[in-house]
mmCIF file of C-alpha atoms in Angstrom:
data_model
loop_
_atom_site.group_PDB
_atom_site.id
_atom_site.type_symbol
_atom_site.label_atom_id
_atom_site.label_comp_id
_atom_site.label_asym_id
_atom_site.label_seq_id
_atom_site.Cartn_x
_atom_site.Cartn_y
_atom_site.Cartn_z
ATOM 1 C CA MET A 18 -18.467 23.928 -6.529
ATOM 2 C CA LEU A 19 -17.970 21.320 -3.834
ATOM 3 C CA ALA A 20 -14.189 21.655 -3.912
ATOM 4 C CA GLU A 21 -14.642 25.284 -2.880
ATOM 5 C CA ILE A 22 -16.683 24.629 0.243
ATOM 6 C CA LEU A 23 -15.940 21.187 1.703
ATOM 7 C CA HIS A 24 -12.699 22.107 3.476
ATOM 8 C CA ARG A 25 -14.329 25.290 4.741
ATOM 9 C CA ILE A 26 -17.230 23.319 6.235
ATOM 10 C CA ALA A 27 -14.800 20.888 7.878
ATOM 11 C CA GLY A 28 -12.850 23.815 9.339
ATOM 12 C CA GLU A 29 -16.006 25.134 10.978
ATOM 13 C CA ASP A 30 -16.384 21.763 12.698
ATOM 14 C CA SER A 31 -12.889 21.710 14.235
ATOM 15 C CA GLY A 32 -13.745 22.509 17.834
ATOM 16 C CA HIS A 33 -10.975 21.985 20.419
ATOM 17 C CA SER A 34 -11.921 19.570 23.221
ATOM 18 C CA SER A 35 -11.007 20.200 26.847
ATOM 19 C CA TYR A 36 -7.613 19.076 28.133
ATOM 20 C CA ARG A 37 -7.160 15.942 30.211
ATOM 21 C CA PRO A 38 -4.383 13.340 30.491
ATOM 22 C CA ARG A 39 -5.088 10.869 27.700
ATOM 23 C CA ALA A 40 -3.227 7.854 26.414
ATOM 24 C CA SER A 41 -3.110 9.378 22.929
ATOM 25 C CA LEU A 42 -1.196 12.396 24.310
ATOM 26 C CA ALA A 43 1.179 10.475 26.579
ATOM 27 C CA GLY A 44 4.131 9.836 24.260
ATOM 28 C CA PRO A 45 7.521 11.594 24.349
ATOM 29 C CA GLU A 46 7.068 13.150 20.896
ATOM 30 C CA ARG A 47 4.001 15.120 21.964
ATOM 31 C CA CYS A 48 5.138 18.639 22.912
ATOM 32 C CA SER A 49 4.696 19.345 26.648
ATOM 33 C CA ARG A 50 4.559 23.079 25.941
ATOM 34 C CA GLN A 51 1.614 22.542 23.598
ATOM 35 C CA LEU A 52 -0.176 20.513 26.286
ATOM 36 C CA THR A 53 0.497 23.267 28.834
ATOM 37 C CA TYR A 54 -1.104 25.917 26.609
ATOM 38 C CA TRP A 55 -4.045 23.568 26.215
ATOM 39 C CA ARG A 56 -4.228 23.061 30.002
ATOM 40 C CA MET A 57 -4.136 26.849 30.485
ATOM 41 C CA GLY A 58 -7.080 27.290 28.138
ATOM 42 C CA LYS A 59 -5.162 29.536 25.747
ATOM 43 C CA ASP A 60 -6.932 30.519 22.555
ATOM 44 C CA SER A 61 -5.933 28.120 19.819
ATOM 45 C CA ARG A 62 -5.887 28.385 16.061
ATOM 46 C CA PRO A 63 -8.582 26.114 14.602
ATOM 47 C CA LEU A 64 -7.390 23.211 12.514
ATOM 48 C CA PRO A 65 -7.559 23.841 8.764
ATOM 49 C CA GLY A 66 -10.476 22.044 7.165
ATOM 50 C CA ARG A 67 -8.183 19.763 5.174
ATOM 51 C CA ALA A 68 -6.448 18.627 8.389
ATOM 52 C CA VAL A 69 -9.834 17.902 9.987
ATOM 53 C CA MET A 70 -10.699 15.704 7.015
ATOM 54 C CA VAL A 71 -7.359 13.895 7.204
ATOM 55 C CA LEU A 72 -7.990 13.004 10.862
ATOM 56 C CA ASP A 73 -11.539 11.924 10.110
ATOM 57 C CA ASP A 74 -10.213 9.865 7.218
ATOM 58 C CA SER A 75 -7.967 7.936 9.644
ATOM 59 C CA SER A 76 -11.014 6.794 11.617
ATOM 60 C CA TRP A 77 -12.600 5.406 8.471
ATOM 61 C CA HIS A 78 -9.398 3.555 7.592
ATOM 62 C CA GLU A 79 -9.621 1.887 11.010
ATOM 63 C CA GLU A 80 -13.185 0.745 10.348
ATOM 64 C CA LEU A 81 -12.220 -0.615 6.930
ATOM 65 C CA THR A 82 -9.350 -2.606 8.449
ATOM 66 C CA LYS A 83 -11.611 -3.987 11.175
ATOM 67 C CA ASN A 84 -14.063 -5.168 8.539
ATOM 68 C CA TRP A 85 -11.276 -7.121 6.846
ATOM 69 C CA ILE A 86 -10.143 -8.601 10.184
ATOM 70 C CA ARG A 87 -13.679 -9.901 10.770
ATOM 71 C CA LYS A 88 -13.331 -11.961 7.591
ATOM 72 C CA THR A 89 -10.312 -13.823 9.007
ATOM 73 C CA ALA A 90 -9.983 -16.533 11.655
ATOM 74 C CA PHE A 91 -9.084 -13.843 14.191
ATOM 75 C CA SER A 92 -11.729 -12.558 16.572
ATOM 76 C CA LEU A 93 -12.057 -8.840 17.326
ATOM 77 C CA HIS A 94 -13.908 -7.691 20.437
ATOM 78 C CA SER A 95 -13.996 -5.066 23.217
ATOM 79 C CA GLU A 96 -13.908 -2.233 20.668
ATOM 80 C CA GLN A 97 -13.723 1.252 22.233
ATOM 81 C CA MET A 98 -13.543 -0.245 25.725
ATOM 82 C CA PRO A 99 -12.609 2.584 28.130
ATOM 83 C CA ILE A 100 -9.526 2.211 30.311
ATOM 84 C CA GLU A 101 -8.138 4.194 33.230
ATOM 85 C CA VAL A 102 -4.590 3.958 34.569
ATOM 86 C CA LYS A 103 -3.352 5.219 37.932
ATOM 87 C CA TRP A 104 0.175 5.409 39.332
ATOM 88 C CA GLU A 105 1.181 5.753 42.950
ATOM 89 C CA GLY A 106 2.362 9.264 43.781
ATOM 90 C CA PHE A 107 0.255 11.003 41.127
ATOM 91 C CA ASP A 108 -3.153 12.498 41.891
ATOM 92 C CA PHE A 109 -4.521 12.055 38.371
ATOM 93 C CA SER A 110 -5.196 9.141 36.047
ATOM 94 C CA ILE A 111 -4.660 8.604 32.322
ATOM 95 C CA LYS A 112 -7.744 7.598 30.380
ATOM 96 C CA GLY A 113 -8.485 6.355 26.893
ATOM 97 C CA SER A 114 -10.459 3.926 24.756
ATOM 98 C CA ILE A 115 -8.857 0.951 23.043
ATOM 99 C CA ASP A 116 -9.433 0.079 19.385
ATOM 100 C CA GLY A 117 -10.092 -3.511 20.404
ATOM 101 C CA ILE A 118 -8.738 -6.889 21.493
ATOM 102 C CA ILE A 119 -7.687 -9.569 18.999
ATOM 103 C CA THR A 120 -7.985 -13.302 19.755
ATOM 104 C CA ASP A 121 -5.978 -15.643 17.521
ATOM 105 C CA ILE A 122 -6.743 -19.281 16.647
ATOM 106 C CA THR A 123 -4.866 -20.481 19.768
ATOM 107 C CA ASP A 124 -7.062 -18.256 21.978
ATOM 108 C CA GLN A 125 -4.165 -15.912 22.798
ATOM 109 C CA GLU A 126 -5.336 -12.334 23.174
ATOM 110 C CA TYR A 127 -3.612 -9.132 22.081
ATOM 111 C CA LEU A 128 -4.404 -5.476 22.455
ATOM 112 C CA PHE A 129 -5.201 -4.139 18.976
ATOM 113 C CA GLU A 130 -4.251 -0.567 18.065
ATOM 114 C CA HIS A 131 -4.710 0.777 14.526
ATOM 115 C CA LYS A 132 -3.057 3.817 12.949
ATOM 116 C CA ALA A 133 -3.345 5.177 9.411
ATOM 117 C CA VAL A 134 -0.532 7.455 8.257
ATOM 118 C CA ASN A 135 0.795 9.149 5.136
ATOM 119 C CA HIS A 136 3.143 7.446 2.707
ATOM 120 C CA PHE A 137 6.380 9.013 3.952
ATOM 121 C CA SER A 138 5.734 8.365 7.647
ATOM 122 C CA PHE A 139 4.717 4.817 6.842
ATOM 123 C CA ASN A 140 7.951 4.086 4.988
ATOM 124 C CA ASP A 141 9.974 5.292 7.982
ATOM 125 C CA TYR A 142 7.977 3.094 10.378
ATOM 126 C CA ALA A 143 7.881 0.058 8.081
ATOM 127 C CA GLN A 144 11.639 0.089 7.508
ATOM 128 C CA GLY A 145 12.470 0.704 11.161
ATOM 129 C CA LYS A 146 14.113 4.044 10.318
ATOM 130 C CA LYS A 147 11.844 5.761 12.798
ATOM 131 C CA ILE A 148 10.108 4.156 15.765
ATOM 132 C CA PRO A 149 6.535 5.348 16.530
ATOM 133 C CA LEU A 150 7.250 6.159 20.170
ATOM 134 C CA ASP A 151 3.938 7.917 20.790
ATOM 135 C CA TYR A 152 1.953 4.968 19.450
ATOM 136 C CA ILE A 153 4.034 2.514 21.492
ATOM 137 C CA THR A 154 3.468 4.569 24.648
ATOM 138 C CA GLN A 155 -0.262 4.610 23.956
ATOM 139 C CA CYS A 156 -0.273 0.812 23.631
ATOM 140 C CA CYS A 157 1.587 0.369 26.924
ATOM 141 C CA VAL A 158 -0.812 2.661 28.779
ATOM 142 C CA TYR A 159 -3.694 0.624 27.375
ATOM 143 C CA LEU A 160 -2.051 -2.685 28.338
ATOM 144 C CA ARG A 161 -1.597 -1.472 31.891
ATOM 145 C CA GLY A 162 -5.240 -0.420 32.034
ATOM 146 C CA ILE A 163 -6.518 -3.642 30.476
ATOM 147 C CA ASN A 164 -4.725 -5.677 33.133
ATOM 148 C CA GLU A 165 -7.139 -4.302 35.694
ATOM 149 C CA VAL A 166 -9.731 -6.640 34.156
ATOM 150 C CA MET A 167 -7.864 -9.232 32.035
ATOM 151 C CA PRO A 168 -4.245 -10.454 31.809
ATOM 152 C CA ILE A 169 -2.988 -9.323 28.392
ATOM 153 C CA GLU A 170 0.717 -8.591 27.966
ATOM 154 C CA LYS A 171 1.075 -8.190 24.202
ATOM 155 C CA ALA A 172 -0.122 -5.654 21.668
ATOM 156 C CA ILE A 173 -0.425 -5.562 17.895
ATOM 157 C CA LEU A 174 0.222 -2.049 16.642
ATOM 158 C CA LEU A 175 -1.009 -2.158 13.043
ATOM 159 C CA ILE A 176 -0.045 0.816 10.869
ATOM 160 C CA LYS A 177 -1.663 1.358 7.469
ATOM 161 C CA ASN A 178 -0.309 3.337 4.537
ATOM 162 C CA LYS A 179 -3.231 5.523 3.454
ATOM 163 C CA ASN A 180 -1.841 5.825 -0.066
ATOM 164 C CA THR A 181 -1.090 2.169 -0.863
ATOM 165 C CA ALA A 182 -3.041 0.121 1.748
ATOM 166 C CA GLN A 183 0.274 -1.458 2.765
ATOM 167 C CA PHE A 184 0.543 -2.553 6.417
ATOM 168 C CA CYS A 185 3.323 -2.849 8.945
ATOM 169 C CA GLU A 186 2.850 -4.559 12.291
ATOM 170 C CA TYR A 187 4.693 -3.894 15.536
ATOM 171 C CA LEU A 188 4.332 -6.825 17.922
ATOM 172 C CA LEU A 189 4.932 -5.459 21.420
ATOM 173 C CA SER A 190 5.200 -7.093 24.832
ATOM 174 C CA TYR A 191 4.836 -5.143 28.063
ATOM 175 C CA SER A 192 6.065 -6.119 31.530
ATOM 176 C CA LEU A 193 3.873 -4.519 34.190
ATOM 177 C CA PRO A 194 6.260 -5.094 37.143
ATOM 178 C CA ASN A 195 9.185 -3.536 35.253
ATOM 179 C CA ASP A 196 7.254 -0.982 33.176
ATOM 180 C CA LEU A 197 9.283 -2.236 30.227
ATOM 181 C CA CYS A 198 8.167 -2.580 26.611
ATOM 182 C CA ARG A 199 9.911 -4.832 24.092
ATOM 183 C CA LEU A 200 9.540 -4.817 20.342
ATOM 184 C CA GLU A 201 9.327 -8.507 19.513
ATOM 185 C CA ARG A 202 8.769 -8.199 15.792
ATOM 186 C CA LEU A 203 8.281 -5.672 13.002
ATOM 187 C CA TRP A 204 6.563 -7.117 9.964
ATOM 188 C CA ASP A 205 6.054 -5.320 6.657
ATOM 189 C CA SER A 206 3.217 -6.715 4.516
ATOM 190 C CA ARG A 207 5.354 -6.235 1.398
ATOM 191 C CA ARG A 208 8.885 -7.007 2.603
ATOM 192 C CA GLY A 209 8.261 -9.423 5.460
ATOM 193 C CA LEU A 210 10.326 -9.398 8.656
ATOM 194 C CA VAL A 211 12.415 -6.273 9.333
ATOM 195 C CA PRO A 212 15.452 -7.679 11.245
ATOM 196 C CA ALA A 213 17.006 -4.316 12.137
ATOM 197 C CA SER A 214 14.147 -3.597 14.525
ATOM 198 C CA LEU A 215 14.507 -6.674 16.724
ATOM 199 C CA SER A 216 15.296 -6.580 20.447
ATOM 200 C CA LEU A 217 14.477 -2.900 20.981
ATOM 201 C CA GLU A 218 13.460 -2.065 24.550
ATOM 202 C CA PHE A 219 11.644 0.955 25.962
ATOM 203 C CA PRO A 220 12.034 1.318 29.751
ATOM 204 C CA ASN A 221 9.749 3.260 32.118
ATOM 205 C CA VAL A 222 7.189 3.819 29.379
ATOM 206 C CA VAL A 223 4.081 4.477 31.464
ATOM 207 C CA LYS A 224 5.939 6.170 34.334
ATOM 208 C CA ASN A 225 7.444 8.598 31.805
ATOM 209 C CA ALA A 226 3.927 9.345 30.581
ATOM 210 C CA PHE A 227 2.817 10.235 34.110
ATOM 211 C CA ASP A 228 5.926 12.400 34.534
ATOM 212 C CA LYS A 229 5.037 14.219 31.321
ATOM 213 C CA PHE A 230 1.517 15.051 32.465
ATOM 214 C CA GLN A 231 2.862 16.065 35.885
ATOM 215 C CA GLU A 232 5.216 18.518 34.151
ATOM 216 C CA VAL A 233 2.192 20.036 32.424
ATOM 217 C CA GLU A 234 0.309 20.284 35.719
ATOM 218 C CA ASP A 235 3.305 21.832 37.518
ATOM 219 C CA SER A 236 3.747 24.370 34.724
ATOM 220 C CA PHE A 237 0.052 25.238 34.904
ATOM 221 C CA ASN A 238 0.148 25.731 38.680
ATOM 222 C CA ASN A 239 3.387 27.747 38.583
ATOM 223 C CA LYS A 240 2.269 29.806 35.561
ATOM 224 C CA THR A 241 5.390 28.770 33.639
ATOM 225 C CA LEU A 242 6.002 27.025 30.330
ATOM 226 C CA PRO A 243 8.161 23.995 29.494
ATOM 227 C CA PRO A 244 10.922 24.576 26.914
ATOM 228 C CA ARG A 245 9.975 24.408 23.252
ATOM 229 C CA GLN A 246 10.455 20.856 22.090
ATOM 230 C CA TYR A 247 10.827 21.590 18.373
ATOM 231 C CA SER A 248 12.193 24.293 16.088
ATOM 232 C CA LYS A 249 9.788 26.774 14.511
ATOM 233 C CA SER A 250 10.429 25.323 11.059
ATOM 234 C CA SER A 251 9.315 21.813 12.081
ATOM 235 C CA TRP A 252 6.011 20.448 10.840
ATOM 236 C CA ARG A 253 4.914 19.942 14.430
ATOM 237 C CA CYS A 254 5.100 23.683 15.089
ATOM 238 C CA GLU A 255 3.587 24.538 11.723
ATOM 239 C CA TYR A 256 0.456 22.508 12.498
ATOM 240 C CA CYS A 257 0.301 23.280 16.231
ATOM 241 C CA PRO A 258 -2.849 25.233 17.205
ATOM 242 C CA PHE A 259 -0.744 27.283 19.641
ATOM 243 C CA GLU A 260 2.069 28.109 17.201
ATOM 244 C CA GLU A 261 1.383 31.853 17.174
ATOM 245 C CA VAL A 262 1.200 32.369 20.937
ATOM 246 C CA CYS A 263 4.179 30.061 21.513
ATOM 247 C CA TRP A 264 6.541 31.962 19.215
ATOM 248 C CA GLU A 265 5.194 35.515 19.443
ATOM 249 C CA ASP A 266 7.879 36.696 21.904
ATOM 250 C CA TYR A 267 10.709 34.531 20.644
ATOM 251 C CA GLU A 268 12.617 37.405 19.055
ATOM 252 C CA LYS A 269 12.700 39.188 22.424
ATOM 253 C CA GLU A 270 13.785 35.975 24.150
ATOM 254 C CA LEU A 271 16.696 35.512 21.773
ATOM 255 C CA ILE A 272 17.774 39.141 22.007
ATOM 256 C CA SER A 273 17.715 38.899 25.810
ATOM 257 C CA LEU A 274 20.134 35.954 25.871
ATOM 258 C CA VAL A 275 23.545 36.513 27.397
ATOM 259 C CA LYS A 276 25.968 38.205 25.021
ATOM 260 C CA GLY A 277 29.439 36.808 24.569
ATOM 261 C CA ARG A 278 30.590 33.390 23.526
ATOM 262 C CA GLU A 279 30.181 30.502 25.918
ATOM 263 C CA GLU A 280 32.357 27.404 25.661
ATOM 264 C CA ILE A 281 30.127 24.560 24.418
ATOM 265 C CA GLU A 282 32.673 21.761 24.077
ATOM 266 C CA ASP A 283 30.005 19.077 23.795
ATOM 267 C CA ALA A 284 28.872 20.538 20.452
ATOM 268 C CA GLU A 285 32.151 20.441 18.495
ATOM 269 C CA ASP A 286 31.549 17.075 16.820
ATOM 270 C CA LEU A 287 27.977 18.111 16.020
ATOM 271 C CA CYS A 288 29.249 21.316 14.398
ATOM 272 C CA ALA A 289 31.760 19.438 12.244
ATOM 273 C CA TYR A 290 29.132 17.001 11.069
ATOM 274 C CA TYR A 291 26.602 19.817 10.515
ATOM 275 C CA LEU A 292 28.949 21.561 8.080
ATOM 276 C CA GLU A 293 29.593 18.260 6.315
ATOM 277 C CA VAL A 294 25.882 17.561 5.963
ATOM 278 C CA SER A 295 25.233 21.149 4.828
ATOM 279 C CA SER A 296 27.461 20.622 1.806
ATOM 280 C CA ASN A 297 25.117 17.812 0.724
ATOM 281 C CA HIS A 298 21.923 19.542 1.772
ATOM 282 C CA GLN A 299 19.599 18.057 -0.817
ATOM 283 C CA GLU A 300 20.463 14.464 0.054
ATOM 284 C CA LEU A 301 20.889 14.934 3.787
ATOM 285 C CA GLY A 302 18.491 17.794 4.518
ATOM 286 C CA LYS A 303 16.532 15.896 7.177
ATOM 287 C CA GLU A 304 19.684 14.879 9.042
ATOM 288 C CA LYS A 305 20.935 18.471 8.890
ATOM 289 C CA GLU A 306 17.731 19.700 10.562
ATOM 290 C CA GLU A 307 18.129 17.135 13.347
ATOM 291 C CA LEU A 308 21.735 18.219 13.955
ATOM 292 C CA ARG A 309 20.677 21.857 13.910
ATOM 293 C CA ASP A 310 18.039 21.219 16.579
ATOM 294 C CA LYS A 311 20.581 19.416 18.801
ATOM 295 C CA ILE A 312 23.060 22.311 18.586
ATOM 296 C CA ILE A 313 20.367 24.922 19.278
ATOM 297 C CA LYS A 314 19.210 22.857 22.261
ATOM 298 C CA ILE A 315 22.735 23.014 23.729
ATOM 299 C CA LEU A 316 22.775 26.806 23.278
ATOM 300 C CA ARG A 317 19.386 27.115 24.977
ATOM 301 C CA GLU A 318 20.481 24.971 27.900
ATOM 302 C CA LYS A 319 23.426 27.349 28.352
ATOM 303 C CA GLY A 320 21.100 30.348 28.026
ATOM 304 C CA VAL A 321 23.239 31.974 25.319
ATOM 305 C CA ALA A 322 22.902 32.888 21.649
ATOM 306 C CA GLU A 323 26.581 32.342 20.773
ATOM 307 C CA GLY A 324 29.094 29.694 21.673
ATOM 308 C CA ILE A 325 32.536 28.305 20.972
ATOM 309 C CA ALA A 326 32.609 24.587 20.215
ATOM 310 C CA GLY A 327 36.286 23.709 19.937
ATOM 311 C CA ARG A 328 37.279 24.934 16.474
ATOM 312 C CA TYR A 329 33.842 26.376 15.721
ATOM 313 C CA ILE A 330 31.961 29.561 16.473
ATOM 314 C CA VAL A 331 28.205 29.054 16.734
ATOM 315 C CA ARG A 332 25.682 31.883 16.491
ATOM 316 C CA GLN A 333 21.907 31.777 16.633
ATOM 317 C CA ILE A 334 20.223 34.760 15.003
ATOM 318 C CA ILE A 335 16.752 35.924 13.999
ATOM 319 C CA ALA A 336 16.174 36.757 10.329
ATOM 320 C CA GLU A 337 13.076 38.458 8.947
ATOM 321 C CA ILE A 338 11.548 36.871 5.848
ATOM 322 C CA SER A 339 8.357 37.164 3.810
ATOM 323 C CA ARG A 340 6.043 34.258 3.172
ATOM 324 C CA ILE A 341 2.508 33.612 2.021
ATOM 325 C CA ASP A 342 -0.126 33.385 4.755
ATOM 326 C CA HIS A 343 -2.073 30.508 3.244
ATOM 327 C CA ASP A 344 -4.969 30.815 5.690
ATOM 328 C CA LEU A 345 -5.550 34.374 4.544
ATOM 329 C CA LEU A 346 -4.959 33.438 0.924
ATOM 330 C CA ARG A 347 -7.875 31.027 1.008
ATOM 331 C CA THR A 348 -10.206 33.913 1.831
ATOM 332 C CA LEU A 349 -9.031 35.969 -1.155
ATOM 333 C CA ILE A 350 -10.527 35.688 -4.619
ATOM 334 C CA ASP A 351 -9.039 38.516 -6.663
ATOM 335 C CA PRO A 352 -5.429 37.685 -7.688
ATOM 336 C CA ASP A 353 -4.623 41.398 -7.630
ATOM 337 C CA ILE A 354 -4.750 41.410 -3.842
ATOM 338 C CA LEU A 355 -2.402 38.446 -3.440
ATOM 339 C CA GLU A 356 0.210 40.856 -2.078
ATOM 340 C CA LYS A 357 -2.009 41.441 0.951
ATOM 341 C CA ALA A 358 -1.527 37.811 1.946
ATOM 342 C CA LYS A 359 2.141 38.380 2.697
ATOM 343 C CA LYS A 360 3.303 38.874 6.250
ATOM 344 C CA GLU A 361 6.633 39.390 7.935
ATOM 345 C CA VAL A 362 7.786 36.500 10.103
ATOM 346 C CA PHE A 363 10.969 35.729 11.990
ATOM 347 C CA GLN A 364 13.042 32.668 11.275
ATOM 348 C CA GLU A 365 15.770 31.018 13.337
ATOM 349 C CA ARG A 366 19.107 30.649 11.612
ATOM 350 C CA LEU A 367 22.177 28.847 12.866
ATOM 351 C CA ILE A 368 25.539 30.128 11.624
ATOM 352 C CA ILE A 369 28.661 27.999 12.134
ATOM 353 C CA SER A 370 32.142 28.999 11.015
ATOM 354 C CA LEU A 371 35.684 27.886 11.777
ATOM 355 C CA LYS A 372 37.583 30.001 14.294
ATOM 356 C CA LYS A 373 40.494 32.013 12.987
ATOM 357 C CA GLU A 374 43.740 30.714 14.388
ATOM 358 C CA GLY A 375 45.871 33.035 16.459
#
């Protein structure tokens, strides 16, 4: 009984807030095109109820972690303190609310930022395979804002595995004069120190965030859209509330690209490696998708659908496929009408082949 209705109730409570430059949106992985649609007030697809619950669940994980911190010798204060950051040359500010400030037994203070993520994302972050750039940017924006009232230069970015309660900790330092962030230490609660992550630097962190929001504002004023940041098959597009409006004219865009094959010399090595990875798709599927996105990006920058990369011919096409519309499926009860849940969608495909000699 409850399993039938709880996600539905959560979905009805998934209202979209108004757009404004926020620290949580400032990172380089957040799609500028998505933010522009939001700024334009475009109609958005409501979040599925399950996704709403997942986000709400993250907030509760934060509270649970804070309760455990209060049982240690560390002090936690200034929870949800609002911050505002300005930058010369920009007529807007970036706002947000911090998770808190931690004071250790030597009275040194750190910004505290908590994130709770799924098992697979956590493993990438904990092993240093993937760096949480958006979270790091958020911390740096907060540090810059905090320094309006107190001199704190370091942050503890604590990431929790929702499945196993494992933690990893990014110890960050931020130089205000240089707008430079350094990763001083990555610590995994199970494995200890992760040496491969040491000495990473992230320059112009906060300035890049202001540039990002300025791009959104310029696009809004000029009635244009930034390029798509991800492929349609990516999870970011799949869960984006503006996925439908963003991709609705993509077939026409691709068809309108210049015909003929453009020389794209800078993609030859990518093409060779793409074919190599494709032969081991099951083991290297994620790497193949990353290579695919890089090659498609080069084609888009050239404004063409086909190219010649040294020994390779590259073509980007649109293929029509059938898939289950899961949102519609959830509204259906009778299995006999399952066929009605199918819809025709278009899918990008990248075709690479060796040129014929002669």
